Short mmCIF file of C-alpha atoms and ligand atoms in Angstrom, two decimals:
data_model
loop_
_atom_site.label_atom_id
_atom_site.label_comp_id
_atom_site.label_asym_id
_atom_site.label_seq_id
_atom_site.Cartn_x
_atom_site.Cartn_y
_atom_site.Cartn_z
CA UNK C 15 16.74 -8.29 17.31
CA UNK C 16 14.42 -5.22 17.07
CA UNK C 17 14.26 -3.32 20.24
CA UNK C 18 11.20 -0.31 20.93
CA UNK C 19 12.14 2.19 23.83
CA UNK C 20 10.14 2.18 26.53
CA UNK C 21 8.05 5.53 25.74
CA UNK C 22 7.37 4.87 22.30
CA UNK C 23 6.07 1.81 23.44
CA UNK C 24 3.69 3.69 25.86
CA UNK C 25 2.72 6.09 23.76
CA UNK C 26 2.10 3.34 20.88
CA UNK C 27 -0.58 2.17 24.15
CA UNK C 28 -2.36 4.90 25.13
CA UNK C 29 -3.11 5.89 21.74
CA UNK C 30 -6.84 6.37 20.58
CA UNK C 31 -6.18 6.94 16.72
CA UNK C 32 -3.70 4.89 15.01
CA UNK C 33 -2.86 4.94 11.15
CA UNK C 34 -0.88 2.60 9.18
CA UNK C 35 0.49 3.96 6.27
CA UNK C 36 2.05 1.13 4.33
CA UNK C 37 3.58 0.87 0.13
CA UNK C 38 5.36 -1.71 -1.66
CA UNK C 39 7.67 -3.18 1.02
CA UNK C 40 5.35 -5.32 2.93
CA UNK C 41 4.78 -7.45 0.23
CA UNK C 42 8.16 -7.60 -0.37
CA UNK C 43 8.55 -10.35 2.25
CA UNK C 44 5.79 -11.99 0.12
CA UNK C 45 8.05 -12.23 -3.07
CA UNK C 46 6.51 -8.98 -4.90
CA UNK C 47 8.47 -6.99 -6.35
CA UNK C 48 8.86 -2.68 -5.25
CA UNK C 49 9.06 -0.61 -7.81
CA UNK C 50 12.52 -1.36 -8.33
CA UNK C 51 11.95 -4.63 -10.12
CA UNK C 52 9.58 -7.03 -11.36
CA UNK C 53 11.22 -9.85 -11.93
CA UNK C 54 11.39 -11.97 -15.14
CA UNK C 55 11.44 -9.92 -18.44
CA UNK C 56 9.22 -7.07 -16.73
CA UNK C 57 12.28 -6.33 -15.01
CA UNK C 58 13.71 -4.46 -18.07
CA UNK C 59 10.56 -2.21 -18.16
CA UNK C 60 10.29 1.01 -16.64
CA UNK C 61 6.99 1.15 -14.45
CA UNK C 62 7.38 4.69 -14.66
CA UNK C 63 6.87 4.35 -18.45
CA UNK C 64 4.75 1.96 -18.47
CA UNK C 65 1.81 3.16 -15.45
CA UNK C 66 0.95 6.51 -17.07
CA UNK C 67 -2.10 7.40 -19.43
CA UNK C 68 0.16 8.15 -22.44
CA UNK C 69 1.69 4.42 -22.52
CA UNK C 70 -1.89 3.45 -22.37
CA UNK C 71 -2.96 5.40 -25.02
CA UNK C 72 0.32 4.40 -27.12
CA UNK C 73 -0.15 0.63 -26.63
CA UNK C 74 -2.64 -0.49 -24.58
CA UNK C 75 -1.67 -4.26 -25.46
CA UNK C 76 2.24 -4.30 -23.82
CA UNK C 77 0.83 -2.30 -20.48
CA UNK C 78 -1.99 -4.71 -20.14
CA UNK C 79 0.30 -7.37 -20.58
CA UNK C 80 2.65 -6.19 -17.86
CA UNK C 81 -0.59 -5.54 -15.65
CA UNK C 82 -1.61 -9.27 -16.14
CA UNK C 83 2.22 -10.21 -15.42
CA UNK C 84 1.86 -8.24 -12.05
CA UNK C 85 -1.53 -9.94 -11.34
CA UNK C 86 -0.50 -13.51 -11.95
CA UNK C 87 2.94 -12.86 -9.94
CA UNK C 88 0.58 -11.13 -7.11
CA UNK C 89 -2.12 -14.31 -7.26
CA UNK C 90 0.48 -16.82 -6.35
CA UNK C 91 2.04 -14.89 -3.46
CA UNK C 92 0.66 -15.39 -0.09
CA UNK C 93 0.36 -12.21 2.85
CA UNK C 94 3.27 -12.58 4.88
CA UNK C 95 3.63 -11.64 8.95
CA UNK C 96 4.11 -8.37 8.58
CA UNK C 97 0.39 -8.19 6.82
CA UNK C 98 -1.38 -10.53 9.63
CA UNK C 99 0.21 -7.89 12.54
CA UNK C 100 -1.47 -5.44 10.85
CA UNK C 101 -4.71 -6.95 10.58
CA UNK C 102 -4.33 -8.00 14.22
CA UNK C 103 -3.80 -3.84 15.43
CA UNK C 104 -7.53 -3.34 13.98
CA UNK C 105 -8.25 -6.39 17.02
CA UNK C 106 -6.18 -5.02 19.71
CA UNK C 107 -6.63 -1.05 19.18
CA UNK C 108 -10.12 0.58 19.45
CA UNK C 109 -9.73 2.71 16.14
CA UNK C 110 -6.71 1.91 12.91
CA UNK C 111 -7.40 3.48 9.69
CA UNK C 112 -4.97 1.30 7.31
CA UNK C 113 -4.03 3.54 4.49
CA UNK C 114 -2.18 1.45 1.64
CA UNK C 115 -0.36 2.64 -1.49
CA UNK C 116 -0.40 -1.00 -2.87
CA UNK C 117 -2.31 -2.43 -5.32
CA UNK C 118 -1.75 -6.14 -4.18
CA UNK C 119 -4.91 -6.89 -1.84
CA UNK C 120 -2.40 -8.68 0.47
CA UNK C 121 -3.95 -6.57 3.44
CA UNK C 122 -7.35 -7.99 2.65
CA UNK C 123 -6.68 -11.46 2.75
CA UNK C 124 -4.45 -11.36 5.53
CA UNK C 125 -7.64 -9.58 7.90
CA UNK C 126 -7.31 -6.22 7.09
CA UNK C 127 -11.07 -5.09 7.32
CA UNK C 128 -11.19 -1.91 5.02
CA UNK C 129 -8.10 -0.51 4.26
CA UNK C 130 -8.10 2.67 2.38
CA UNK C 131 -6.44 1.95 -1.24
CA UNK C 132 -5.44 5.09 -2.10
CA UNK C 133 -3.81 3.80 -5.52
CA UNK C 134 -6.58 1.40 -6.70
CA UNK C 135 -6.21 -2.47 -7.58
CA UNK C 136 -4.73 -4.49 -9.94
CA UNK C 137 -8.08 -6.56 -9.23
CA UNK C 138 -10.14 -4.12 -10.54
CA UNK C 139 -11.30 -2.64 -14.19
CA UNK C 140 -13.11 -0.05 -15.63
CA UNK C 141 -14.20 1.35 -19.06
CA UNK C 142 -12.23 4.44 -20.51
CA UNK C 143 -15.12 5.85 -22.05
CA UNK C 144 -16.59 6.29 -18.45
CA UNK C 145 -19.63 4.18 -19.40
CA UNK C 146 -19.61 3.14 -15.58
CA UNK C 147 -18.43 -0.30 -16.15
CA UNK C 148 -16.40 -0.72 -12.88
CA UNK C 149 -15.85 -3.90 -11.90
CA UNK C 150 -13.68 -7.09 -9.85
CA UNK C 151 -12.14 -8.93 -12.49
CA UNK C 152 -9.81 -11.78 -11.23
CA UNK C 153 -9.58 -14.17 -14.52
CA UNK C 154 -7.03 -14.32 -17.24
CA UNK C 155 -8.51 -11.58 -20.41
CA UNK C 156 -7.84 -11.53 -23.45
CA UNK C 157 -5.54 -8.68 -24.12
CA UNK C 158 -6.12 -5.80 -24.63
CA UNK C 159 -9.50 -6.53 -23.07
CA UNK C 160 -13.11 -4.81 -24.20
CA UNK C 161 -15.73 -3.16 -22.36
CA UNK C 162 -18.75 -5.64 -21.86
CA UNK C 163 -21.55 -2.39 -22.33
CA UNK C 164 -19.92 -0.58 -24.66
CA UNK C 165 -16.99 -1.99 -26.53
CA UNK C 166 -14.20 0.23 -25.66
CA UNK C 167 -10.64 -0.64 -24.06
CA UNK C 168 -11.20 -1.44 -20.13
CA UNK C 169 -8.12 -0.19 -17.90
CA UNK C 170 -6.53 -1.09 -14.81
CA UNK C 171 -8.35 0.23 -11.77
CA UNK C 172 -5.23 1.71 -10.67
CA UNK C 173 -3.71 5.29 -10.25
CA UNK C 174 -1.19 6.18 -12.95
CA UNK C 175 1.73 8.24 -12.28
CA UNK C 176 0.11 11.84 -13.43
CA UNK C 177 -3.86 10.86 -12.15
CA UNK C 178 -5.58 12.27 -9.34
CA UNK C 179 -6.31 9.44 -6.40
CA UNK C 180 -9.86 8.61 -5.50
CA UNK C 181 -11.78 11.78 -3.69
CA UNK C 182 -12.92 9.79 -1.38
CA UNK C 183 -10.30 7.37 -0.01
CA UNK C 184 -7.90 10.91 -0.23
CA UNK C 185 -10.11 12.85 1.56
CA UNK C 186 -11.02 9.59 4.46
CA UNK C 187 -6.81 9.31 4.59
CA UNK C 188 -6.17 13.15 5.18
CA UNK C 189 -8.60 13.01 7.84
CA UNK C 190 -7.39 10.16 9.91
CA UNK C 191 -3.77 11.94 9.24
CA UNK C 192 -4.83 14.76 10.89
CA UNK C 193 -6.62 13.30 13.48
CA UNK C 194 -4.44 9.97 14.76
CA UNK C 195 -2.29 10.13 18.04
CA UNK C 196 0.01 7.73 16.43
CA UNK C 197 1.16 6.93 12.62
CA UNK C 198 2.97 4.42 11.56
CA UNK C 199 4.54 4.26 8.22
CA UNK C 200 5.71 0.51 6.91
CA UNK C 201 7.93 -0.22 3.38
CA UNK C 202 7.26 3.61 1.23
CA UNK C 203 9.66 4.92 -0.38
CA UNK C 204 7.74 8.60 0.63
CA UNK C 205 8.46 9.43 -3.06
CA UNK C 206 5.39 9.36 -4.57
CA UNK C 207 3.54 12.13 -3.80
CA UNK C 208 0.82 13.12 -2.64
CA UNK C 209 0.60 10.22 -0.34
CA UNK C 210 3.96 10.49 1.26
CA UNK C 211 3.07 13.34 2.57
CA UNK C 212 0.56 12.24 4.80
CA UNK C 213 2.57 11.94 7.30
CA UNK C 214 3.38 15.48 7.83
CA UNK C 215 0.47 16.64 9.80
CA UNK C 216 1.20 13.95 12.45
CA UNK C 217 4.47 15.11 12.59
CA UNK C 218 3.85 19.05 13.06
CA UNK C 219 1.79 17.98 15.35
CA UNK C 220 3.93 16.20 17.47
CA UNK C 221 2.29 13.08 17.45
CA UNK C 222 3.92 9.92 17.50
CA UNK C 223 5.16 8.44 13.96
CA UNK C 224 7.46 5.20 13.73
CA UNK C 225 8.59 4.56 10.47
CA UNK C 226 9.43 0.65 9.27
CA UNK C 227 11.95 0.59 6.36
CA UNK C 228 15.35 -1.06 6.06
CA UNK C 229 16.68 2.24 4.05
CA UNK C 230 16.56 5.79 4.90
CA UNK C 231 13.80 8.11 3.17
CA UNK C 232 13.31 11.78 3.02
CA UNK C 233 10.97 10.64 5.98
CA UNK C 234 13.58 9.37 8.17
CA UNK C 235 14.76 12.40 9.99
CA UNK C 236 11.74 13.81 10.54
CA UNK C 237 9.73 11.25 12.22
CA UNK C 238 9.97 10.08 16.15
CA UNK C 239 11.65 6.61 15.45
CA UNK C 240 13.11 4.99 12.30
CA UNK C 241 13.69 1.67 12.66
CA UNK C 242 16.03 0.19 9.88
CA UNK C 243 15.01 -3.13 9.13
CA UNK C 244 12.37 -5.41 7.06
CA UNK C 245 8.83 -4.98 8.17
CA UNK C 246 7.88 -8.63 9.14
CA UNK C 247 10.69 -8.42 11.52
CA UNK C 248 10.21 -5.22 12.96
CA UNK C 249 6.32 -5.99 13.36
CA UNK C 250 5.91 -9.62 14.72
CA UNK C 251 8.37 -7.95 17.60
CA UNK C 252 6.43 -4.92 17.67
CA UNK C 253 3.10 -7.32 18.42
CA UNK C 254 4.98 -8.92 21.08
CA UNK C 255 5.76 -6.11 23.03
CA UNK C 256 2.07 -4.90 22.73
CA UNK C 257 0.54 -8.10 23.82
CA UNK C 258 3.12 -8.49 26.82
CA UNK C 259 2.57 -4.60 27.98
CA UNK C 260 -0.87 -4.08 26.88
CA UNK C 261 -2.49 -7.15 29.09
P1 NAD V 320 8.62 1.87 -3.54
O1 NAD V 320 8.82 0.69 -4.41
O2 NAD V 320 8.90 3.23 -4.07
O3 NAD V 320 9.49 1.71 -2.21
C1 NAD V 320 9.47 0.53 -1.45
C2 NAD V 320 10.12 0.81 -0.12
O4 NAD V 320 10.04 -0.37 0.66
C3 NAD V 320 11.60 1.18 -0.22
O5 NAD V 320 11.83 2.37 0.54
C4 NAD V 320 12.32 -0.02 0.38
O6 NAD V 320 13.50 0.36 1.12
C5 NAD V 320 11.27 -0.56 1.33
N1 NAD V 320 11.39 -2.00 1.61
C6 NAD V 320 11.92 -2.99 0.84
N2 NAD V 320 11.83 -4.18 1.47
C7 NAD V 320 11.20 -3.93 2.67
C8 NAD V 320 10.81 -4.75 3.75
N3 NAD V 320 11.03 -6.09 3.76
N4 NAD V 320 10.19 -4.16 4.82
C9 NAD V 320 9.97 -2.83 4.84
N5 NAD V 320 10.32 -2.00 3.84
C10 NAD V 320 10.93 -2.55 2.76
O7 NAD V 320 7.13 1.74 -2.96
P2 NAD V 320 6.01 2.83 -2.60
O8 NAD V 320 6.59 3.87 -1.73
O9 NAD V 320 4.84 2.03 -2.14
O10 NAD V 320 5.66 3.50 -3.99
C11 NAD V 320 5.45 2.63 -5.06
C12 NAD V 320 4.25 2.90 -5.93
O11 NAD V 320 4.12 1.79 -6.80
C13 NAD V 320 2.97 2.97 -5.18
O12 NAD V 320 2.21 3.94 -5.78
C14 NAD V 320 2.30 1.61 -5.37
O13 NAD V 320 0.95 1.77 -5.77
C15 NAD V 320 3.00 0.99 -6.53
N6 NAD V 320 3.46 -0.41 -6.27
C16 NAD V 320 2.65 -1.28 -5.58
C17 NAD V 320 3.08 -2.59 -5.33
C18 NAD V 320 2.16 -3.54 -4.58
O14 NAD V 320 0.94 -3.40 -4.62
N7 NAD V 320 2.72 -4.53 -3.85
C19 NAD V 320 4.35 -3.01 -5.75
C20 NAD V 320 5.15 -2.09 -6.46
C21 NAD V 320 4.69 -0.80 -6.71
ZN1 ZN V 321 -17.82 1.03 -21.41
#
């Protein structure tokens, strides 16, 4: 059982600005794999090979194939509780800028309204040549898959390890960073950088940051309150407490 002390809880209340950081753990609870693993024969392969422009540019053919692996195991999984409690803060609070690492959509279809995807999605593609083919593309392709205007390879509309992340979801997340009363930080690692190190202005600020992870990160001892155990837990409690003290 998950228990909040009574001033973090407060705090959590009065709070104008809230902002969700979350990465790969909350959709662990829906059966998707961190970066540790992806289950099957993916699981031998190194994403940190594999998600970069050079293995692209290498062989286009086995990363889209372990991009289409990740898609089909991510369009059978389901949001889990952990996901609706989030969507539910943007109901109960006034103003919650969800900032997400993933590349799932989980936050979508559990509510979410417009989370900030700071590393793209595996739902999207776009043309390498620039040609401004940008698109949603949720059916099976044949791989490597073509540009429709202009016949070169189409990518993943994700970040690579090595890329910049989008100008303008960077610039909306440093923002709310710097501007939140409270931050809350769910299932990252804080290893990939330069999200994880969002956080920081929050925290030199004094501001109130919870972080959600059953492991310790380089985050840990720096924050106001690490709680050490799986997000769905830690947040269906967390919305419990809110509803009971908030009304
Ligand atoms: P990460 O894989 O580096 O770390 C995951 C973290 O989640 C770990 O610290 C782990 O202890 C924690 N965790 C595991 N189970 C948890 C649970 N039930 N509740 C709470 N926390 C839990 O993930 P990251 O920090 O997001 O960095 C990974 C990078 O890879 C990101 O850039 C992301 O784009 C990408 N990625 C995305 C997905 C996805 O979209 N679901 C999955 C894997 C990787
Ligand atoms: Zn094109």
């Amino acid at each position: 059982m998950v228990s909040f002390p009574q001033d973090v809880i407060q705090r959590f209340l009065k709070s104008e600005k809230i902002v969700v950081l979350t990465g790969a753990g909350i959709s662990a609870e829906s059966g998707i794999s961190t970066l540790q693993g992806l289950g099957s024969h993916w699981e031998k392969m190194d994403p940190m090979k594999l998600a970069t422009p050079d293995a692209f540019a290498q062989d286009p053919k086995t990363v889209w194939e372990w991009y289409e692996a990740r898609r089909r195991q991510v369009a059978s999984a389901e949001p889990n509780e952990g996901h609706e409690v989030l969507a539910w803060m943007e109901e109960f609070f006034p103003d919650v800028t969800l900032i997400t690492q993933n590349v799932d959509r989980l936050h979508q279809r559990a509510g979410s309204r417009n989370p900030i995807e700071l590393h793209g999605s595996l739902w999207m593609v776009r043309c390498v040549k620039g040609c401004g083919e940008w698109e949603d593309r949720h059916e099976l392709m044949n791989l490597p898959p073509k540009c429709p205007h202009c016949g070169s390879l189409l990518r993943p509309g994700v970040v690579w390890f090595g890329e910049g992340l989008p100008e303008e979801g960077w610039a909306k997340a440093e923002k709310a960073a710097q501007e939140c009363d409270a931050f809350l930080i769910v299932g990252t690692s804080a290893l990939v950088h330069p999200a994880a190190a969002l956080p920081e202005a929050p925290t030199r600020k004094g501001k109130l940051v919870i972080e959600i992870n059953p492991e310790e990160t380089p985050l840990s001892k720096s924050v106001t309150l690490s709680i050490r155990a799986k997000a769905g837990e830690v947040l269906r409690e967390l919305r419990n407490v809110l509803e009971k003290k908030g009304s």
